[in-house]
Amino acid sequence: MPGLLLGDVFPDFEAETTYGKIKLHEFLGDSWGILFSHPRDYTPVCTTELGRAARMSSEFSKRNVKMIALSIDCLEDHHGWTKDILAYNCEESSCTSLPFPIIADSKRELAVALGMLDPVEKDQDGLPLTARCVFIIGPDKTLKLSLLYPATTGRNFDEILRVVDSLQLTAGRRLATPADWRVCHTSESDLSLYRSLQQLTAEIIETGTYLVPCRITSFFFHVPSCSLETV
């Protein structure tokens, strides 16, 4: 993104959202954060994306990740569209809100500042829409990863979860995860096991021991032989 590089402190800002007015850094606190934009409310691809993000929100919460969406529509549209997203997810009628806020950026101020606009996709007035951007922000408020999808291509939220696992595992350690690496959890206890392995990994690195391909019961690292690598 223009002017925003990996390792940069992510800009703090104040914005109106479906959860009320927030300040980004204050909202994130000590958590990881995912800020993702979408082109327009009430559109079919965006509805599937936010529906998927809502269904996966518990997985992100387990990893201490807070999510926040953004588009160039107003709060009234966001609230109305939320009902469509919940209906798409087949949520019970008692559920009236998404598990994350949506920023209203009708003046495109944040979209411009963060390089989110798509110069190809435009609205009926000829103004550019927001692209499908993803920013992953660490607890230290620096940018850890950025993805940019065109309006025509919906995002893969399983991939976003995968890179969160990799970023958290390798943070502050001389580790790298290979192509297609992912963590498989087949039971609730496996996530706790993963955290234990993270701690073990830190101890191994401190003592200079190499990690070897491993498999622990139903919990394992994929690709090939499920290995982790030292950098």
XYZ file of C-alpha atoms in Angstrom:
231
model
C 0.000 0.000 0.000
C 1.342 3.464 -0.840
C 3.064 4.950 2.176
C 2.242 1.989 4.449
C 4.872 -0.736 4.722
C 5.277 -3.864 6.809
C 6.638 -2.888 10.213
C 5.181 0.629 10.091
C 3.047 1.760 13.003
C -0.492 1.516 11.701
C -2.195 4.929 11.667
C -4.475 5.589 14.610
C -7.801 7.148 13.743
C -11.231 7.940 15.152
C -14.272 6.753 13.214
C -18.014 6.248 13.445
C -18.952 2.575 13.450
C -21.939 0.330 14.073
C -20.559 -0.019 17.623
C -20.370 3.756 18.109
C -17.354 6.057 17.811
C -14.029 4.264 18.237
C -10.316 5.049 18.223
C -8.526 2.226 16.468
C -5.569 1.742 18.820
C -7.805 2.004 21.874
C -10.273 -0.460 20.331
C -7.510 -2.993 19.666
C -5.885 -2.676 23.077
C -3.366 -5.510 23.496
C -5.053 -7.649 20.837
C -4.102 -8.403 17.268
C -6.334 -6.665 14.755
C -7.754 -7.241 11.291
C -9.084 -4.247 9.363
C -10.785 -5.274 6.122
C -12.627 -3.137 3.585
C -15.346 -4.021 1.093
C -16.636 -2.139 -1.963
C -20.304 -1.615 -1.085
C -23.121 -2.597 1.268
C -25.962 -4.807 0.024
C -23.821 -6.394 -2.696
C -23.775 -10.203 -3.002
C -20.034 -10.883 -2.778
C -19.586 -8.518 0.171
C -22.529 -10.188 1.923
C -20.840 -13.595 1.607
C -17.559 -12.155 2.893
C -18.966 -10.520 6.006
C -21.148 -13.553 6.581
C -18.062 -15.765 6.483
C -16.141 -13.386 8.756
C -19.008 -13.482 11.261
C -19.143 -17.287 11.223
C -15.388 -17.470 11.820
C -15.272 -14.728 14.452
C -14.985 -17.217 17.338
C -11.828 -18.686 15.759
C -10.272 -15.234 15.524
C -11.318 -14.467 19.109
C -9.536 -17.621 20.323
C -6.387 -16.140 18.843
C -6.923 -12.760 20.544
C -7.778 -11.064 17.243
C -10.301 -8.237 16.945
C -11.921 -7.635 13.563
C -13.262 -4.398 12.113
C -14.752 -3.828 8.653
C -14.966 -0.665 6.525
C -16.856 0.575 3.507
C -17.795 3.928 1.993
C -21.464 3.593 2.962
C -23.212 5.361 5.847
C -24.136 3.945 9.262
C -27.808 3.649 8.341
C -26.878 1.418 5.401
C -24.525 -0.626 7.578
C -27.268 -1.326 10.125
C -29.783 -2.226 7.443
C -27.323 -4.453 5.617
C -26.420 -6.245 8.850
C -29.900 -7.802 8.819
C -29.235 -9.222 5.355
C -25.891 -10.669 6.450
C -27.453 -12.308 9.505
C -30.247 -13.720 7.345
C -27.650 -15.054 4.902
C -25.963 -16.783 7.851
C -29.342 -18.162 8.974
C -28.916 -16.514 12.371
C -31.887 -16.553 14.728
C -34.078 -13.452 14.665
C -32.943 -12.537 18.198
C -29.450 -11.814 16.834
C -29.336 -8.187 15.695
C -25.633 -7.349 15.330
C -22.429 -8.699 13.845
C -19.563 -9.769 16.146
C -17.424 -6.900 14.846
C -18.032 -3.214 13.995
C -18.295 -1.727 10.505
C -16.728 1.685 9.901
C -18.736 4.281 7.985
C -16.375 6.085 5.594
C -18.872 7.849 3.333
C -16.398 10.689 2.626
C -13.693 8.152 1.642
C -11.230 9.835 3.987
C -9.880 6.617 5.524
C -10.015 4.785 2.199
C -7.791 7.440 0.629
C -5.422 7.669 3.598
C -4.923 3.890 3.749
C -4.711 3.296 -0.015
C -7.926 1.267 -0.153
C -9.542 2.684 -3.289
C -9.899 0.605 -6.445
C -9.261 2.865 -9.499
C -11.086 0.443 -11.806
C -14.337 -0.217 -9.935
C -16.460 2.948 -9.693
C -19.933 3.858 -8.479
C -22.716 5.447 -10.528
C -21.182 8.871 -9.956
C -17.818 7.755 -11.337
C -16.106 7.696 -7.914
C -13.815 4.771 -7.049
C -15.072 2.113 -4.656
C -13.013 0.564 -1.884
C -11.101 -2.554 -2.883
C -11.065 -5.708 -0.759
C -8.120 -4.818 1.500
C -6.901 -6.742 4.533
C -4.526 -5.296 7.125
C -3.293 -7.465 10.000
C -2.028 -5.362 12.900
C 0.082 -6.712 15.765
C -0.341 -5.936 19.484
C 2.506 -3.428 19.052
C 0.271 -1.601 16.514
C 2.593 -2.271 13.592
C 1.482 -3.643 10.232
C 2.253 -7.365 10.028
C 0.581 -8.257 6.720
C -1.445 -6.629 3.944
C -3.537 -8.184 1.172
C -5.296 -6.428 -1.701
C -8.050 -8.106 -3.702
C -10.011 -6.515 -6.571
C -13.752 -6.008 -6.163
C -14.374 -8.974 -8.473
C -12.699 -11.528 -6.179
C -14.026 -12.467 -2.754
C -11.485 -13.185 -0.015
C -10.581 -16.530 1.514
C -11.020 -16.116 5.275
C -9.529 -19.548 5.953
C -6.314 -18.183 4.428
C -6.519 -15.080 6.619
C -6.867 -17.325 9.691
C -3.916 -19.406 8.469
C -1.620 -16.399 8.180
C -2.672 -15.213 11.647
C -1.529 -18.589 13.012
C 1.774 -18.250 11.182
C 2.315 -14.644 12.265
C 1.600 -15.453 15.892
C 3.765 -18.574 15.910
C 6.764 -16.874 14.309
C 6.490 -13.507 16.089
C 9.809 -12.715 17.761
C 11.264 -16.127 16.862
C 13.674 -17.300 14.172
C 11.041 -19.435 12.495
C 9.362 -19.574 9.106
C 6.372 -21.619 7.981
C 6.572 -23.326 4.564
C 4.149 -23.172 1.648
C 0.584 -24.206 2.496
C 1.473 -24.649 6.185
C -1.524 -24.650 8.465
C -2.630 -25.764 11.891
C -5.375 -28.376 12.121
C -7.610 -28.415 15.180
C -9.887 -31.407 15.485
C -10.890 -30.781 19.089
C -11.128 -27.891 21.536
C -8.058 -29.135 23.409
C -5.901 -28.915 20.278
C -5.748 -25.112 20.403
C -4.373 -25.325 23.942
C -1.850 -27.849 22.682
C -0.888 -25.416 19.922
C -0.245 -22.701 22.509
C 1.858 -25.141 24.529
C 3.860 -25.916 21.411
C 4.400 -22.192 20.874
C 5.973 -21.970 24.329
C 8.026 -25.080 23.681
C 9.171 -23.571 20.392
C 10.431 -20.478 22.214
C 12.421 -22.655 24.620
C 13.853 -24.724 21.767
C 14.997 -21.614 19.919
C 16.640 -20.229 23.057
C 18.683 -23.407 23.483
C 19.647 -23.517 19.801
C 17.890 -26.816 19.118
C 16.297 -27.371 15.707
C 12.635 -28.220 15.382
C 11.948 -31.494 13.624
C 8.869 -32.666 11.686
C 6.304 -33.664 14.271
C 2.855 -35.025 14.779
C 1.007 -35.002 18.087
C -2.184 -37.102 18.226
C -4.803 -35.398 16.040
C -2.939 -32.085 16.091
C -0.354 -31.671 13.380
C 1.448 -29.328 11.045
C 0.764 -29.870 7.342
C 3.109 -29.806 4.311
C 5.162 -32.125 3.707
C 5.788 -34.193 6.823
C 4.177 -31.315 8.751
C 7.414 -29.438 9.422
C 8.416 -26.091 10.838
C 11.648 -24.543 9.662
C 14.251 -22.290 11.232
C 15.136 -19.216 9.228
